[in-house]
Amino acid sequence: MCTAVVSFEPDSIFPVLLVGVRDEFASRPWEPPAGHWTDRPSLIGGRDLLAGGTWLAVDPDVPRAACILNGHGPLAPEGIRASRGELPLRLVAEGGLGDFEPKRYDPFHLLGAEPDAVRMWSWDGEELTEQILTSGLHIIVNSGLEGRGGRHTGPGMDEMAARIAYFRPLLATAHRPEPGAGPTVPAWGEWLPLIDGDGLDRDDPRALVVRRDLGEGRIWGTGSISLVALTRDGLRYDFSGVPGDPRAWRTVHPS
């Protein structure tokens, strides 16, 4: 149940604020954000060591950011399946999806952000749609924008709805950050404790930072959180690999 939060205010000096909350099995190996891709040296993101892609990537030189969430719907056939983790890399590097065959990918929601526009592509295994996000606050979960996931359903629908219902008013009424220079916690202001879980138990149905013991040693939950602020000249990227611990935050870029 990954979650993304986007605040788009075109007239702000920080027109785009992007939050990426990644939920995954604890045993799945990954590396923290860095310039991992030699063929795309300007890109920064965390790297999934199983498939080599990423869940969120940025290019400070453009500036541009992208993140991906799993969607609901029929999976891609085994013989042609490609990793969804390549899509944020492609979108950030090229500004679009180019020669794209959606049937090769399992369902997803893909966000692409630049200072003047935020777009979202959704693939449910049958239909690819594109939306241009309006100004304001948006929350995306595995069931789609604001939890409105179309004709397909999936596990955790009630929890995703509860998460949006709890966090949307809190984020909307909190002072919108203007994350300039300085440490992460003061830079992101009133948003930071909310994004770090707002003190909810990790098994609370409303929780943003979650943990589930699925038995037989399988632990699934929130493994990292990314914060990206776009300006028209660059971006700031903060990261925590220990969600819920304010001491774990670090600034990835500018470093």
C-alpha atoms as a printed R data frame, in Angstrom:
    type eleno elety resid chain resno       x       y       z
1   ATOM     1    CA   MET     A     1   0.000   0.000   0.000
2   ATOM     2    CA   CYS     A     2   2.476   2.619  -1.123
3   ATOM     3    CA   THR     A     3   1.333   6.225  -0.949
4   ATOM     4    CA   ALA     A     4   2.264   9.414  -2.786
5   ATOM     5    CA   VAL     A     5   1.306  12.945  -1.804
6   ATOM     6    CA   VAL     A     6   1.562  15.834  -4.266
7   ATOM     7    CA   SER     A     7   1.050  19.504  -3.527
8   ATOM     8    CA   PHE     A     8   1.020  21.539  -6.734
9   ATOM     9    CA   GLU     A     9   0.970  25.331  -6.408
10  ATOM    10    CA   PRO     A    10   2.256  26.842  -9.674
11  ATOM    11    CA   ASP     A    11   2.740  30.339  -8.218
12  ATOM    12    CA   SER     A    12   4.852  29.166  -5.278
13  ATOM    13    CA   ILE     A    13   8.645  29.323  -5.260
14  ATOM    14    CA   PHE     A    14   8.297  25.583  -4.546
15  ATOM    15    CA   PRO     A    15   5.553  24.724  -7.048
16  ATOM    16    CA   VAL     A    16   5.754  20.956  -6.484
17  ATOM    17    CA   LEU     A    17   6.107  19.062  -3.216
18  ATOM    18    CA   LEU     A    18   6.209  15.276  -3.660
19  ATOM    19    CA   VAL     A    19   6.104  12.667  -0.901
20  ATOM    20    CA   GLY     A    20   6.809   9.026  -1.741
21  ATOM    21    CA   VAL     A    21   6.069   6.400   0.929
22  ATOM    22    CA   ARG     A    22   7.364   2.968  -0.103
23  ATOM    23    CA   ASP     A    23   5.854  -0.197   1.365
24  ATOM    24    CA   GLU     A    24   7.612  -3.468   0.576
25  ATOM    25    CA   PHE     A    25   8.726  -6.792   2.033
26  ATOM    26    CA   ALA     A    26  11.541  -6.179   4.525
27  ATOM    27    CA   SER     A    27  13.585  -8.969   2.943
28  ATOM    28    CA   ARG     A    28  13.659  -7.342  -0.506
29  ATOM    29    CA   PRO     A    29  17.129  -5.812  -0.913
30  ATOM    30    CA   TRP     A    30  17.605  -2.197  -1.930
31  ATOM    31    CA   GLU     A    31  20.114   0.630  -1.855
32  ATOM    32    CA   PRO     A    32  19.437   4.197  -0.651
33  ATOM    33    CA   PRO     A    33  19.259   7.108  -3.098
34  ATOM    34    CA   ALA     A    34  22.380   7.859  -5.114
35  ATOM    35    CA   GLY     A    35  23.515   8.070  -8.727
36  ATOM    36    CA   HIS     A    36  23.257   4.333  -9.365
37  ATOM    37    CA   TRP     A    37  22.793   4.353 -13.161
38  ATOM    38    CA   THR     A    38  25.962   4.936 -15.173
39  ATOM    39    CA   ASP     A    39  23.974   5.279 -18.408
40  ATOM    40    CA   ARG     A    40  21.933   8.075 -16.801
41  ATOM    41    CA   PRO     A    41  24.489   9.855 -14.611
42  ATOM    42    CA   SER     A    42  22.299  12.824 -13.683
43  ATOM    43    CA   LEU     A    43  19.573  10.662 -12.129
44  ATOM    44    CA   ILE     A    44  19.307  10.050  -8.383
45  ATOM    45    CA   GLY     A    45  17.102   7.490  -6.679
46  ATOM    46    CA   GLY     A    46  16.925   4.445  -4.496
47  ATOM    47    CA   ARG     A    47  17.701   1.193  -6.314
48  ATOM    48    CA   ASP     A    48  15.842  -2.090  -6.044
49  ATOM    49    CA   LEU     A    49  18.513  -4.780  -6.137
50  ATOM    50    CA   LEU     A    50  16.226  -7.515  -7.487
51  ATOM    51    CA   ALA     A    51  15.173  -5.750 -10.686
52  ATOM    52    CA   GLY     A    52  17.594  -2.805 -10.838
53  ATOM    53    CA   GLY     A    53  14.976  -0.089 -11.118
54  ATOM    54    CA   THR     A    54  13.560   2.405  -8.664
55  ATOM    55    CA   TRP     A    55  10.378   3.525  -6.961
56  ATOM    56    CA   LEU     A    56  11.299   7.233  -7.129
57  ATOM    57    CA   ALA     A    57  13.879   9.122  -9.181
58  ATOM    58    CA   VAL     A    58  14.878  12.741  -9.713
59  ATOM    59    CA   ASP     A    59  17.023  14.717 -12.116
60  ATOM    60    CA   PRO     A    60  18.162  17.927 -10.392
61  ATOM    61    CA   ASP     A    61  19.432  19.400 -13.659
62  ATOM    62    CA   VAL     A    62  16.017  19.567 -15.365
63  ATOM    63    CA   PRO     A    63  14.462  19.577 -12.687
64  ATOM    64    CA   ARG     A    64  12.107  16.586 -12.817
65  ATOM    65    CA   ALA     A    65  10.851  13.831 -10.495
66  ATOM    66    CA   ALA     A    66   8.864  10.625 -10.906
67  ATOM    67    CA   CYS     A    67   7.538   7.894  -8.665
68  ATOM    68    CA   ILE     A    68   5.548   4.709  -9.170
69  ATOM    69    CA   LEU     A    69   2.976   2.786  -7.134
70  ATOM    70    CA   ASN     A    70   1.538  -0.662  -7.770
71  ATOM    71    CA   GLY     A    71  -1.984  -0.667  -9.144
72  ATOM    72    CA   HIS     A    72  -4.839  -3.174  -9.295
73  ATOM    73    CA   GLY     A    73  -5.767  -5.424 -12.184
74  ATOM    74    CA   PRO     A    74  -4.552  -8.451 -14.169
75  ATOM    75    CA   LEU     A    75  -0.810  -9.029 -14.212
76  ATOM    76    CA   ALA     A    76   1.364  -9.003 -17.312
77  ATOM    77    CA   PRO     A    77   2.099 -12.377 -18.942
78  ATOM    78    CA   GLU     A    78   5.253 -14.005 -17.594
79  ATOM    79    CA   GLY     A    79   6.883 -14.290 -20.989
80  ATOM    80    CA   ILE     A    80   6.886 -10.543 -21.684
81  ATOM    81    CA   ARG     A    81   6.785  -8.989 -18.193
82  ATOM    82    CA   ALA     A    82   9.146  -6.065 -17.588
83  ATOM    83    CA   SER     A    83   9.954  -4.376 -14.280
84  ATOM    84    CA   ARG     A    84   7.821  -1.374 -13.396
85  ATOM    85    CA   GLY     A    85  10.918   0.084 -11.717
86  ATOM    86    CA   GLU     A    86  12.318   1.139 -15.090
87  ATOM    87    CA   LEU     A    87   9.405   3.509 -15.723
88  ATOM    88    CA   PRO     A    88  10.370   6.305 -13.274
89  ATOM    89    CA   LEU     A    89  13.892   6.226 -14.712
90  ATOM    90    CA   ARG     A    90  12.593   6.531 -18.263
91  ATOM    91    CA   LEU     A    91  10.155   9.282 -17.377
92  ATOM    92    CA   VAL     A    92  12.728  11.374 -15.513
93  ATOM    93    CA   ALA     A    93  15.397  10.922 -18.172
94  ATOM    94    CA   GLU     A    94  13.188  11.511 -21.210
95  ATOM    95    CA   GLY     A    95  10.282  13.589 -19.942
96  ATOM    96    CA   GLY     A    96   7.842  11.011 -21.315
97  ATOM    97    CA   LEU     A    97   7.333   7.286 -21.805
98  ATOM    98    CA   GLY     A    98   8.383   7.148 -25.447
99  ATOM    99    CA   ASP     A    99   7.951   3.781 -27.189
100 ATOM   100    CA   PHE     A   100   5.856   2.246 -24.460
101 ATOM   101    CA   GLU     A   101   4.037  -1.119 -24.375
102 ATOM   102    CA   PRO     A   102   1.849  -1.093 -21.251
103 ATOM   103    CA   LYS     A   103   0.921  -4.784 -21.608
104 ATOM   104    CA   ARG     A   104   4.472  -5.683 -20.578
105 ATOM   105    CA   TYR     A   105   3.894  -4.237 -17.103
106 ATOM   106    CA   ASP     A   106   1.838  -5.161 -14.082
107 ATOM   107    CA   PRO     A   107  -0.719  -2.479 -13.101
108 ATOM   108    CA   PHE     A   108   0.715   0.809 -11.850
109 ATOM   109    CA   HIS     A   109   0.211   4.497 -11.143
110 ATOM   110    CA   LEU     A   110   3.119   6.611 -12.413
111 ATOM   111    CA   LEU     A   111   3.590  10.234 -11.393
112 ATOM   112    CA   GLY     A   112   5.774  12.668 -13.305
113 ATOM   113    CA   ALA     A   113   6.437  16.146 -11.934
114 ATOM   114    CA   GLU     A   114   8.083  19.272 -13.303
115 ATOM   115    CA   PRO     A   115   7.727  22.803 -11.886
116 ATOM   116    CA   ASP     A   116   4.939  23.692 -14.322
117 ATOM   117    CA   ALA     A   117   3.037  20.407 -14.567
118 ATOM   118    CA   VAL     A   118   2.249  17.176 -12.768
119 ATOM   119    CA   ARG     A   119   0.938  14.197 -14.720
120 ATOM   120    CA   MET     A   120  -0.215  10.731 -13.727
121 ATOM   121    CA   TRP     A   121  -0.461   7.604 -15.867
122 ATOM   122    CA   SER     A   122  -2.524   4.658 -14.637
123 ATOM   123    CA   TRP     A   123  -2.486   1.171 -16.156
124 ATOM   124    CA   ASP     A   124  -4.958  -1.418 -14.843
125 ATOM   125    CA   GLY     A   125  -3.888  -4.274 -17.091
126 ATOM   126    CA   GLU     A   126  -6.519  -3.327 -19.669
127 ATOM   127    CA   GLU     A   127  -6.552   0.449 -20.125
128 ATOM   128    CA   LEU     A   128  -3.893   3.176 -19.889
129 ATOM   129    CA   THR     A   129  -5.109   6.602 -18.799
130 ATOM   130    CA   GLU     A   130  -3.318   9.923 -18.347
131 ATOM   131    CA   GLN     A   131  -4.370  12.762 -16.071
132 ATOM   132    CA   ILE     A   132  -3.023  16.273 -15.628
133 ATOM   133    CA   LEU     A   133  -3.223  17.140 -11.946
134 ATOM   134    CA   THR     A   134  -4.731  20.475 -11.064
135 ATOM   135    CA   SER     A   135  -3.327  22.809  -8.419
136 ATOM   136    CA   GLY     A   136  -3.892  21.724  -4.838
137 ATOM   137    CA   LEU     A   137  -3.276  18.671  -2.691
138 ATOM   138    CA   HIS     A   138  -3.498  15.148  -4.128
139 ATOM   139    CA   ILE     A   139  -3.083  11.747  -2.478
140 ATOM   140    CA   ILE     A   140  -2.419   8.633  -4.546
141 ATOM   141    CA   VAL     A   141  -2.650   5.085  -3.198
142 ATOM   142    CA   ASN     A   142  -2.709   1.675  -4.895
143 ATOM   143    CA   SER     A   143  -6.384   2.179  -5.734
144 ATOM   144    CA   GLY     A   144  -5.582   5.387  -7.589
145 ATOM   145    CA   LEU     A   145  -5.932   9.137  -7.236
146 ATOM   146    CA   GLU     A   146  -7.823   9.833  -3.999
147 ATOM   147    CA   GLY     A   147  -8.531   6.097  -3.859
148 ATOM   148    CA   ARG     A   148 -10.808   6.165  -6.882
149 ATOM   149    CA   GLY     A   149  -9.446   3.126  -8.661
150 ATOM   150    CA   GLY     A   150 -11.912   2.438 -11.435
151 ATOM   151    CA   ARG     A   151 -13.436  -0.946 -12.136
152 ATOM   152    CA   HIS     A   152 -10.832  -3.093 -10.401
153 ATOM   153    CA   THR     A   153 -10.690  -3.788  -6.689
154 ATOM   154    CA   GLY     A   154  -7.973  -5.259  -4.526
155 ATOM   155    CA   PRO     A   155  -6.824  -5.922  -0.986
156 ATOM   156    CA   GLY     A   156  -6.664  -3.144   1.582
157 ATOM   157    CA   MET     A   157  -9.311  -0.896   0.039
158 ATOM   158    CA   ASP     A   158 -10.794   0.029   3.410
159 ATOM   159    CA   GLU     A   159  -7.367   0.826   4.848
160 ATOM   160    CA   MET     A   160  -6.461   3.032   1.891
161 ATOM   161    CA   ALA     A   161  -9.713   4.943   2.261
162 ATOM   162    CA   ALA     A   162  -9.097   5.333   6.003
163 ATOM   163    CA   ARG     A   163  -5.561   6.599   5.370
164 ATOM   164    CA   ILE     A   164  -6.760   9.273   2.961
165 ATOM   165    CA   ALA     A   165  -9.619  10.303   5.249
166 ATOM   166    CA   TYR     A   166  -7.232  10.726   8.177
167 ATOM   167    CA   PHE     A   167  -4.217  12.387   6.547
168 ATOM   168    CA   ARG     A   168  -5.812  14.572   3.865
169 ATOM   169    CA   PRO     A   169  -7.333  17.153   6.275
170 ATOM   170    CA   LEU     A   170  -4.178  17.187   8.406
171 ATOM   171    CA   LEU     A   171  -1.912  17.879   5.425
172 ATOM   172    CA   ALA     A   172  -4.357  20.383   3.945
173 ATOM   173    CA   THR     A   173  -4.540  22.459   7.130
174 ATOM   174    CA   ALA     A   174  -0.841  22.243   8.013
175 ATOM   175    CA   HIS     A   175   1.362  25.104   6.811
176 ATOM   176    CA   ARG     A   176   2.664  24.188   3.355
177 ATOM   177    CA   PRO     A   177   6.446  23.764   3.619
178 ATOM   178    CA   GLU     A   178   8.968  25.949   1.839
179 ATOM   179    CA   PRO     A   179  11.949  23.629   2.249
180 ATOM   180    CA   GLY     A   180  14.970  25.786   1.543
181 ATOM   181    CA   ALA     A   181  18.374  25.217   3.113
182 ATOM   182    CA   GLY     A   182  18.920  23.520   6.447
183 ATOM   183    CA   PRO     A   183  18.196  20.171   8.135
184 ATOM   184    CA   THR     A   184  15.218  18.113   7.019
185 ATOM   185    CA   VAL     A   185  13.049  18.381  10.124
186 ATOM   186    CA   PRO     A   186  12.794  22.190  10.305
187 ATOM   187    CA   ALA     A   187  12.854  22.557   6.511
188 ATOM   188    CA   TRP     A   188   9.705  20.457   6.057
189 ATOM   189    CA   GLY     A   189   7.999  21.997   9.078
190 ATOM   190    CA   GLU     A   190   4.492  20.887   9.994
191 ATOM   191    CA   TRP     A   191   4.410  18.222   7.293
192 ATOM   192    CA   LEU     A   192   7.335  16.231   8.663
193 ATOM   193    CA   PRO     A   193   5.700  14.648  11.749
194 ATOM   194    CA   LEU     A   194   2.617  13.833   9.680
195 ATOM   195    CA   ILE     A   195   4.623  12.163   6.936
196 ATOM   196    CA   ASP     A   196   6.586  10.285   9.606
197 ATOM   197    CA   GLY     A   197   3.363   8.656  10.756
198 ATOM   198    CA   ASP     A   198   1.758  11.161  13.144
199 ATOM   199    CA   GLY     A   199   2.354   8.746  16.006
200 ATOM   200    CA   LEU     A   200  -0.222   6.180  14.838
201 ATOM   201    CA   ASP     A   201   0.439   2.530  15.615
202 ATOM   202    CA   ARG     A   202   1.748   0.738  12.553
203 ATOM   203    CA   ASP     A   203  -1.163  -1.692  12.594
204 ATOM   204    CA   ASP     A   204  -3.748   1.102  12.748
205 ATOM   205    CA   PRO     A   205  -6.032   0.936   9.667
206 ATOM   206    CA   ARG     A   206  -5.342   4.641   9.063
207 ATOM   207    CA   ALA     A   207  -1.553   4.345   9.346
208 ATOM   208    CA   LEU     A   208   0.759   5.841   6.738
209 ATOM   209    CA   VAL     A   209   3.832   4.111   8.203
210 ATOM   210    CA   VAL     A   210   2.825   0.462   8.455
211 ATOM   211    CA   ARG     A   211   4.130  -2.958   9.492
212 ATOM   212    CA   ARG     A   212   2.515  -6.351   8.958
213 ATOM   213    CA   ASP     A   213   3.787  -9.729  10.176
214 ATOM   214    CA   LEU     A   214   2.505 -12.161   7.552
215 ATOM   215    CA   GLY     A   215   3.937 -15.209   9.269
216 ATOM   216    CA   GLU     A   216   6.757 -17.587   8.328
217 ATOM   217    CA   GLY     A   217   9.253 -14.749   8.772
218 ATOM   218    CA   ARG     A   218   7.630 -12.508   6.185
219 ATOM   219    CA   ILE     A   219   7.524  -8.870   7.311
220 ATOM   220    CA   TRP     A   220   5.934  -6.286   5.077
221 ATOM   221    CA   GLY     A   221   5.752  -2.568   5.733
222 ATOM   222    CA   THR     A   222   7.053   0.933   5.157
223 ATOM   223    CA   GLY     A   223  10.747   0.771   4.338
224 ATOM   224    CA   SER     A   224  11.469   4.341   3.298
225 ATOM   225    CA   ILE     A   225  10.041   7.805   2.717
226 ATOM   226    CA   SER     A   226  11.213  10.370   0.172
227 ATOM   227    CA   LEU     A   227  10.517  14.111   0.153
228 ATOM   228    CA   VAL     A   228  11.104  16.137  -3.024
229 ATOM   229    CA   ALA     A   229  10.622  19.885  -3.486
230 ATOM   230    CA   LEU     A   230  10.886  21.277  -7.028
231 ATOM   231    CA   THR     A   231  11.778  24.861  -7.832
232 ATOM   232    CA   ARG     A   232  12.188  26.240 -11.326
233 ATOM   233    CA   ASP     A   233  15.958  26.088 -10.941
234 ATOM   234    CA   GLY     A   234  16.502  22.810  -9.142
235 ATOM   235    CA   LEU     A   235  15.227  20.557  -6.394
236 ATOM   236    CA   ARG     A   236  15.680  19.343  -2.850
237 ATOM   237    CA   TYR     A   237  15.533  15.614  -2.050
238 ATOM   238    CA   ASP     A   238  15.326  14.286   1.525
239 ATOM   239    CA   PHE     A   239  15.156  10.631   2.515
240 ATOM   240    CA   SER     A   240  14.552   8.388   5.509
241 ATOM   241    CA   GLY     A   241  15.253   4.663   5.568
242 ATOM   242    CA   VAL     A   242  13.866   4.376   9.097
243 ATOM   243    CA   PRO     A   243  10.351   5.847   8.913
244 ATOM   244    CA   GLY     A   244   9.065   7.176  12.208
245 ATOM   245    CA   ASP     A   245  12.502   8.160  13.509
246 ATOM   246    CA   PRO     A   246  13.111  11.902  12.993
247 ATOM   247    CA   ARG     A   247  16.860  11.319  13.478
248 ATOM   248    CA   ALA     A   248  16.988   9.135  10.354
249 ATOM   249    CA   TRP     A   249  16.312  11.913   7.855
250 ATOM   250    CA   ARG     A   250  19.106  13.086   5.574
251 ATOM   251    CA   THR     A   251  19.317  15.431   2.622
252 ATOM   252    CA   VAL     A   252  20.274  13.605  -0.557
253 ATOM   253    CA   HIS     A   253  20.372  16.671  -2.804
254 ATOM   254    CA   PRO     A   254  21.776  19.212  -2.514
255 ATOM   255    CA   SER     A   255  24.276  17.292  -0.400
